[in-house]
Coordinates of C-alpha atoms (C1' of nucleotides) in Angstrom, one line a residue:
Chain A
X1 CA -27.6 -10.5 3.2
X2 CA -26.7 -9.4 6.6
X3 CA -28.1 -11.6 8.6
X4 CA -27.4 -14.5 6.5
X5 CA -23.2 -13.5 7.2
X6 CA -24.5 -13.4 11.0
X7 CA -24.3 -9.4 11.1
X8 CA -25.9 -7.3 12.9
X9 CA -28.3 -4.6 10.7
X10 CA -27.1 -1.5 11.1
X11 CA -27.6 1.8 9.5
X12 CA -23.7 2.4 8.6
X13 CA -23.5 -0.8 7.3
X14 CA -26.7 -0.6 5.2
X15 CA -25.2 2.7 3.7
X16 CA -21.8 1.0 3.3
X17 CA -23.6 -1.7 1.0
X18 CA -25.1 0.7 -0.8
X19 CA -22.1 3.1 -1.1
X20 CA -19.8 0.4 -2.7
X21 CA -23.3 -0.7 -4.6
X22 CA -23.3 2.8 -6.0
X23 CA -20.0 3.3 -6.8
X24 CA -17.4 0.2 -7.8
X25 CA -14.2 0.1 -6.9
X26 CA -14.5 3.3 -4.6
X27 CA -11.5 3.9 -2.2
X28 CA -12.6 4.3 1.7
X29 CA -12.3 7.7 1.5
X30 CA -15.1 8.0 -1.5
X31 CA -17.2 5.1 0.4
X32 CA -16.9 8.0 3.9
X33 CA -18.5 10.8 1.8
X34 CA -21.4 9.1 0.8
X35 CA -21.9 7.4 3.7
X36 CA -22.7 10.4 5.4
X37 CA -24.2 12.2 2.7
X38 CA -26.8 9.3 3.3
X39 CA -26.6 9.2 6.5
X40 CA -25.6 12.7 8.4
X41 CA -22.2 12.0 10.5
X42 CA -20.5 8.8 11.2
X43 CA -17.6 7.8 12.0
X44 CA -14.6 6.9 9.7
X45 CA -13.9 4.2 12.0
X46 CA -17.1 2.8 11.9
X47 CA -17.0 2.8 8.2
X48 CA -13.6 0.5 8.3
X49 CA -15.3 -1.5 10.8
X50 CA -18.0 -2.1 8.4
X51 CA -15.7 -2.5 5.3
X52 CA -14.0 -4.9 7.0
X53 CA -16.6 -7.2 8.2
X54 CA -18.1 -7.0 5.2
X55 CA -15.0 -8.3 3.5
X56 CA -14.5 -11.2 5.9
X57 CA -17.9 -11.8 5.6
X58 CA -17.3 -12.2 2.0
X59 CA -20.3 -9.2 1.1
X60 CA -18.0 -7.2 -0.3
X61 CA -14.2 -7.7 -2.1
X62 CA -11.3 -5.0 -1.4
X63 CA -8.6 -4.5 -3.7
X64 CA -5.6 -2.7 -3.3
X65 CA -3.3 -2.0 -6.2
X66 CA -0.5 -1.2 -5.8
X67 CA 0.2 3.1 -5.3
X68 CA -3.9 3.1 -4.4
X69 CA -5.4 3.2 -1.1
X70 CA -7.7 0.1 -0.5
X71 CA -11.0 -0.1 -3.0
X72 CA -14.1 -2.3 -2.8
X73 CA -16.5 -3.8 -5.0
X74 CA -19.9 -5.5 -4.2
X75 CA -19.1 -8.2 -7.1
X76 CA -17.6 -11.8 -5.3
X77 CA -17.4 -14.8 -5.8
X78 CA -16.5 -14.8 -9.9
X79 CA -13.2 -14.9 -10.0
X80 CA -12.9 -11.3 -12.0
X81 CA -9.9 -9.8 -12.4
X82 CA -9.1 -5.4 -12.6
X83 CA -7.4 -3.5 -15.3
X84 CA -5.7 -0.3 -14.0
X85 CA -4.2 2.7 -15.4
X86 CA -1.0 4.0 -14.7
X87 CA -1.8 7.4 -15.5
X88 CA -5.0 8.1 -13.6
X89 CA -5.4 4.8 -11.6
X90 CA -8.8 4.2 -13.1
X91 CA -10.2 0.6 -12.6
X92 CA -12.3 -1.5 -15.0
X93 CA -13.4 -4.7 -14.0
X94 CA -12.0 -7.8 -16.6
X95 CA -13.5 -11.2 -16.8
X96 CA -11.4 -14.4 -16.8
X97 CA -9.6 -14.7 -20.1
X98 CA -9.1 -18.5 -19.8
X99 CA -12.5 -20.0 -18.2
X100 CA -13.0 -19.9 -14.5
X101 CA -9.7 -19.9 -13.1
X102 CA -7.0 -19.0 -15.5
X103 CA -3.4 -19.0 -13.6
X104 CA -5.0 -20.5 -10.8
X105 CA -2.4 -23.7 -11.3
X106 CA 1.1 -22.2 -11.0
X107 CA 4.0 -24.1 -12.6
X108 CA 5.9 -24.6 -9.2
X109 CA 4.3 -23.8 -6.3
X110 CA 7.1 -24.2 -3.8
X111 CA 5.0 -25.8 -1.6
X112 CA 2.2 -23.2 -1.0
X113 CA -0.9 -24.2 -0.6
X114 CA -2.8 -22.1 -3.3
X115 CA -6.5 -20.7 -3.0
X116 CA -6.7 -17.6 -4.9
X117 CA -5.4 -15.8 -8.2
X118 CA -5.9 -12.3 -8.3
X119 CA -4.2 -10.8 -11.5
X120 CA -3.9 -6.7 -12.6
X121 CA -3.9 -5.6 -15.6
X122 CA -1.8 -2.7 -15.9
X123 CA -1.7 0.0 -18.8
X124 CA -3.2 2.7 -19.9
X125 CA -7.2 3.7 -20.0
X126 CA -8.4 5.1 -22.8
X127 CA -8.7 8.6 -22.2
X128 CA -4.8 8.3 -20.6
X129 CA -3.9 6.7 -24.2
X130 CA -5.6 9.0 -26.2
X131 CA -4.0 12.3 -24.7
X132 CA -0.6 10.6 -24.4
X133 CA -0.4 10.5 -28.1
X134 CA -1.8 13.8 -28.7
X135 CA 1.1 15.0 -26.4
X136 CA 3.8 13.0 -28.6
X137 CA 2.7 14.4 -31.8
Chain B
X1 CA 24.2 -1.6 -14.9
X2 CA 24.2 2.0 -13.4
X3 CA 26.3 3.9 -15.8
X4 CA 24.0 2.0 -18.2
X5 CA 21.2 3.1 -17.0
X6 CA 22.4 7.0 -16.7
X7 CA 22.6 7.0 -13.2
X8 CA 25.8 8.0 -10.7
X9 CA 27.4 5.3 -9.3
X10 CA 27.2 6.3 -5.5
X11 CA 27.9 4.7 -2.5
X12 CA 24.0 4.1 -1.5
X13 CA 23.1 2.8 -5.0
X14 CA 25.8 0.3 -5.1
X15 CA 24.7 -0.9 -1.3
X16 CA 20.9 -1.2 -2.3
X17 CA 21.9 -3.4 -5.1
X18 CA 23.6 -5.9 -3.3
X19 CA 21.3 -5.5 -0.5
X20 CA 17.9 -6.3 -2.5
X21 CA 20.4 -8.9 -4.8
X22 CA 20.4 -10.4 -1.5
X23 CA 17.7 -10.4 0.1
X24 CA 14.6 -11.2 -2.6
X25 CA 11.4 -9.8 -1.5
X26 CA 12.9 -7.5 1.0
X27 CA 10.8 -4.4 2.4
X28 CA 12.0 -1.1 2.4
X29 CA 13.0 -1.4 6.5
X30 CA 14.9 -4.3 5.9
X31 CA 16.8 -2.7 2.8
X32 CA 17.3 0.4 5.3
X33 CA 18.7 -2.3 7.5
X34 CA 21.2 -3.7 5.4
X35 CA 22.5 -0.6 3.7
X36 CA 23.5 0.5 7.4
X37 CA 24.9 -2.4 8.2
X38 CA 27.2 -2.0 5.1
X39 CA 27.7 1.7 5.1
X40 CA 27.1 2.9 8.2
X41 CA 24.4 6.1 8.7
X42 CA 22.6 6.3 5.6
X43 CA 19.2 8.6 5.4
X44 CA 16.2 6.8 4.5
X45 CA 15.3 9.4 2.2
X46 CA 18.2 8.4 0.2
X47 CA 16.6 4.2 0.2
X48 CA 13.5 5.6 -1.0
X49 CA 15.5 7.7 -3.9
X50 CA 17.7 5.0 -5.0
X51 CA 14.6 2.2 -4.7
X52 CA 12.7 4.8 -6.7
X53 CA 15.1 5.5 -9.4
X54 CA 15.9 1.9 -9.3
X55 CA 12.9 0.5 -10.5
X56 CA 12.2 3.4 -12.9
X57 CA 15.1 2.4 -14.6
X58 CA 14.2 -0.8 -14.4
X59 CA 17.0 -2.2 -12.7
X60 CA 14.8 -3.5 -10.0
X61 CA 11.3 -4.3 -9.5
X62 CA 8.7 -3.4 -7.1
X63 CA 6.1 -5.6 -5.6
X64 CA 3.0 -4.5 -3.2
X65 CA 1.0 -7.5 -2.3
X66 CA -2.1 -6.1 -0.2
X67 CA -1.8 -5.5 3.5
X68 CA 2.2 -5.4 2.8
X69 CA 4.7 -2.8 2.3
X70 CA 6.4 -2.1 -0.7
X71 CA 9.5 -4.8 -1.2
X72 CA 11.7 -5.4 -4.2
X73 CA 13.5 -7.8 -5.7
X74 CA 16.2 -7.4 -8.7
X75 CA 14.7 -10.6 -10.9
X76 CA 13.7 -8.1 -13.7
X77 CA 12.6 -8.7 -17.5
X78 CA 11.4 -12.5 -16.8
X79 CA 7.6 -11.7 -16.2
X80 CA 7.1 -14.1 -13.2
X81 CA 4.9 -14.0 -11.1
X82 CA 4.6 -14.3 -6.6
X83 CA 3.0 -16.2 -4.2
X84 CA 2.3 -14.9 -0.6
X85 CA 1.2 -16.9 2.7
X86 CA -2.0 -15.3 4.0
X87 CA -0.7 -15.9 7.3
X88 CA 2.9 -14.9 7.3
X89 CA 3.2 -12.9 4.6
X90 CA 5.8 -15.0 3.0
X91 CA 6.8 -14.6 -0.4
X92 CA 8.0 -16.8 -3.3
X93 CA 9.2 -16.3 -6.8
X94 CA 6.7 -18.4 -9.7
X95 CA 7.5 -19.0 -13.0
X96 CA 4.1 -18.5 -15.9
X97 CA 2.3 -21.3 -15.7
X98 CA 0.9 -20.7 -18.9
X99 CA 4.3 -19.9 -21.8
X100 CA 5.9 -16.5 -21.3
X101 CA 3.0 -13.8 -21.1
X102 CA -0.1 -16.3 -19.8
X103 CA -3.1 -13.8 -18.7
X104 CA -2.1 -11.4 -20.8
X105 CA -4.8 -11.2 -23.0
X106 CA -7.5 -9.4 -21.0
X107 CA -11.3 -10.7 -22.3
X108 CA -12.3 -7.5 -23.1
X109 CA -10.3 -4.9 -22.2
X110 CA -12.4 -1.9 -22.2
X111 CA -10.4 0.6 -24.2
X112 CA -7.0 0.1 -22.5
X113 CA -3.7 -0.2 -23.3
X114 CA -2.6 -3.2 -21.3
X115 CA 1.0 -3.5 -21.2
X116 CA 1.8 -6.0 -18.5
X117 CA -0.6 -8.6 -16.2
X118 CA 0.8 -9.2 -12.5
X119 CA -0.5 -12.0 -10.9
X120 CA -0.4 -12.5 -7.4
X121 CA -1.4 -16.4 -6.1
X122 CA -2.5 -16.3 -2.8
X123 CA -2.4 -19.1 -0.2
X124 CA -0.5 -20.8 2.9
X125 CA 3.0 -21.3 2.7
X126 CA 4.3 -24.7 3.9
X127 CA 5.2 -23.7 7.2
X128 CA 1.4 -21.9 7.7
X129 CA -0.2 -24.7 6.1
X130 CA 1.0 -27.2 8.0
X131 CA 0.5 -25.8 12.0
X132 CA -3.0 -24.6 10.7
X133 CA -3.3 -28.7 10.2
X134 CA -1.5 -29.8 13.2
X135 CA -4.1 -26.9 15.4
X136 CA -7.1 -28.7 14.2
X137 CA -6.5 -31.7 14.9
Chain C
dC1 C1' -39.5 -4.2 28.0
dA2 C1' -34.9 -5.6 29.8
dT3 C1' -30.3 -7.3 29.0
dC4 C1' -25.9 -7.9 27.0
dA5 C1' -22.8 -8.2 23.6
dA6 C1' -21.9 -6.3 19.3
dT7 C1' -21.3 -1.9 17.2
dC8 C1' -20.4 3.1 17.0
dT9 C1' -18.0 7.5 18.7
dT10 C1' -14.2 10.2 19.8
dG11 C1' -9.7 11.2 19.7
dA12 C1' -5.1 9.8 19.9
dA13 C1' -1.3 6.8 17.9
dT14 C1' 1.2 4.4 14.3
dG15 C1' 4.1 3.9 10.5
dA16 C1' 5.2 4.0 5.7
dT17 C1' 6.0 7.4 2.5
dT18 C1' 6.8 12.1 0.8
dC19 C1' 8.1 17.1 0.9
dC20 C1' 11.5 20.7 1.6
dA21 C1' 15.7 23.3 1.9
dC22 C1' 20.4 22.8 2.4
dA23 C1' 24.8 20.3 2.2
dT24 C1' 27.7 17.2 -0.6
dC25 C1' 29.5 14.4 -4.0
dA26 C1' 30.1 12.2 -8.8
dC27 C1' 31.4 13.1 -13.3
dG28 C1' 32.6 15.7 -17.6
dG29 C1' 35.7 19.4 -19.1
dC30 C1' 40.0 22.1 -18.5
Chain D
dG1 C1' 44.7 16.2 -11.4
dC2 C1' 41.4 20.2 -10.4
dC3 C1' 36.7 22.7 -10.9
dG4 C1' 32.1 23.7 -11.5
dT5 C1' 27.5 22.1 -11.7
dG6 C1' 23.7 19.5 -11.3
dA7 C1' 22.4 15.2 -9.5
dT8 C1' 22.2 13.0 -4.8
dG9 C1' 22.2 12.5 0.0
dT10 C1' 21.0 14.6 4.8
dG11 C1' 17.9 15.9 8.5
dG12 C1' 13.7 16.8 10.0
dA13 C1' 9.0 17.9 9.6
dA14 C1' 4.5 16.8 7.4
dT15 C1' 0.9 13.7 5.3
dC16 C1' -2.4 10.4 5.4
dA17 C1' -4.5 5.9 5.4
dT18 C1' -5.3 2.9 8.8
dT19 C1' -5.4 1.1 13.5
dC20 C1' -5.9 1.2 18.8
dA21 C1' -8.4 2.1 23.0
dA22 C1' -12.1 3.3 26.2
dG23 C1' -16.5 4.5 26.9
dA24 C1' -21.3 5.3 25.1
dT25 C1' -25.2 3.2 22.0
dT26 C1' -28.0 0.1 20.0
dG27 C1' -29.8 -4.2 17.7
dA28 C1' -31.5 -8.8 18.6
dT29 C1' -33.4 -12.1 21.8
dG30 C1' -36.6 -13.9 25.4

DNA sequence: CATCAATCTTGAATGATTCCACATCACGGC
DNA sequence: GCCGTGATGTGGAATCATTCAAGATTGATG
C-alpha cells in the first residue's frame, strides 16, 4: 500500500497503519501511545508526519468534529459518514442513508465547485442516553 | 432576544450580536476585532463568554469546519447547511437540498439518539476554482 | 556497497482556547 | 432613585494540539 502511494516503508509508518487499523477513529494522541508501545520511542512529530502523508496519500481519512482533536480511520473511499455524541464524543461510523452520495448535490451552490459531502451526526450514544434518563427520573 | 433568553443585556453581548449579524462566518479574531472597534478595550475572555453563552442559548450558531477556527454566524433554527473552499477557506450559507431535515435519517444508527445532521460540502470556491484553471493552462 | 533525498529526532514556537481570582456592572427589590 | 448580590468582564497565566526548524538517520536505487 505504501509503495503503491509512492512512500517510503518505514517502521513508524507501518505502526501508524496498524495503530489506526487497530483502533478507528483514534485521536493522534491514542495513535502516539501505541505507536510506541509497538515500537519503543518515536517521535510525535514523526507520527503527524506520517498521519499526514497518509492522508494526502489517501491511506488513511482524518476527521475532526467539532470540540475533538483530529481522528483517523483506515476506511476511504466510501463515502461513510460519523455519528457523534455530545456527551462523551464517542464515534460510530454511518453508512450513506440515500445511495452513494446523499447531499452531495446542494440546492445552490453559489458557485463552488463541489467534491465532497461529509455529514455528522450528532446526538447522543447509547450508554449517554441511557444514564441521561436515569438522571431525569 | 437577550432578556428572552435570560441573559443581561451588557455592553459586549449587544456588540457581538451586531458584530457576527454582520459579519456571517466570522472567526473568533475577527469578532474580537469588531467588538474593539465598536467599544473600545474589550477582554477576549469576555468574546469567548458571550460567543459561549450565545450559542448555548441558541441565539447564535457555531461552526468548526476542519483545519479552521471556531466562527459563528446568527442564521439559527433554519437547519442549513455550509460550503467551504479547500483552498481559501471561504465559506457560504446552503439551503437542504433534500426538504427541511435531508440526511437526517442515519442508515443505522447504532443506538444513538441523533438529534441534528451537519453537513459540510467541500470544494473550490469560484475565485479558487477558477486561478487553479487559469495555472494549468 | 555508496549515495542522496526522504524521513525521523529533538526541542522550541505558535496560537486558539481555557482557567483563575478579583473587580465591576446589570437588574430586582426597597 | 438607591442597594445588594450574583452574573459578567478584566488581566494574565496556563494548556495543549499542532507546526516549524535544523541536524542526524535511513530506505531505495544502481
Amino acid at each position: 500500500m505504501l509503495r503503491d502511494a509512492s512512500l517510503r516503508v518505514t517502521r513508524p509508518r507501518l505502526a501508524v497503519l496498524a495503530a489506526v487499523d487497530a483502533h478507528p477513529h483514534a485521536d493522534t494522541g491514542s495513535v502516539i501511545s501505541a505507536v510506541r508501545g509497538e515500537l519503543g520511542a518515536v517521535s510525535h512529530q514523526a507520527i503527524y508526519n506520517v498521519l499526514g502523508a497518509l492522508a494526502e496519500a489517501g491511506l488513511i481519512r482524518r476527521i475532526e468534529p467539532a470540540g475533538s482533536v483530529a481522528r483517523y480511520e483506515v476506511r476511504v473511499g466510501d463515502n461513510h459518514h460519523h455519528v457523534v455524541c455530545r456527551s462523551c464524543g464517542a464515534i460510530a461510523d454511518v453508512d450513506c442513508a440515500v445511495g452513494d452520495a446523499p447531499c452531495l448535490s446542494a440546492s445552490h451552490d453559489h458557485g463552488f465547485v463541489i467534491d465532497e459531502a461529509e455529514v455528522i451526526y450528532w446526538g447522543l450514544c447509547p450508554d449517554c442516553s441511557a444514564s441521561r434518563s436515569r438522571s431525569s427520573l
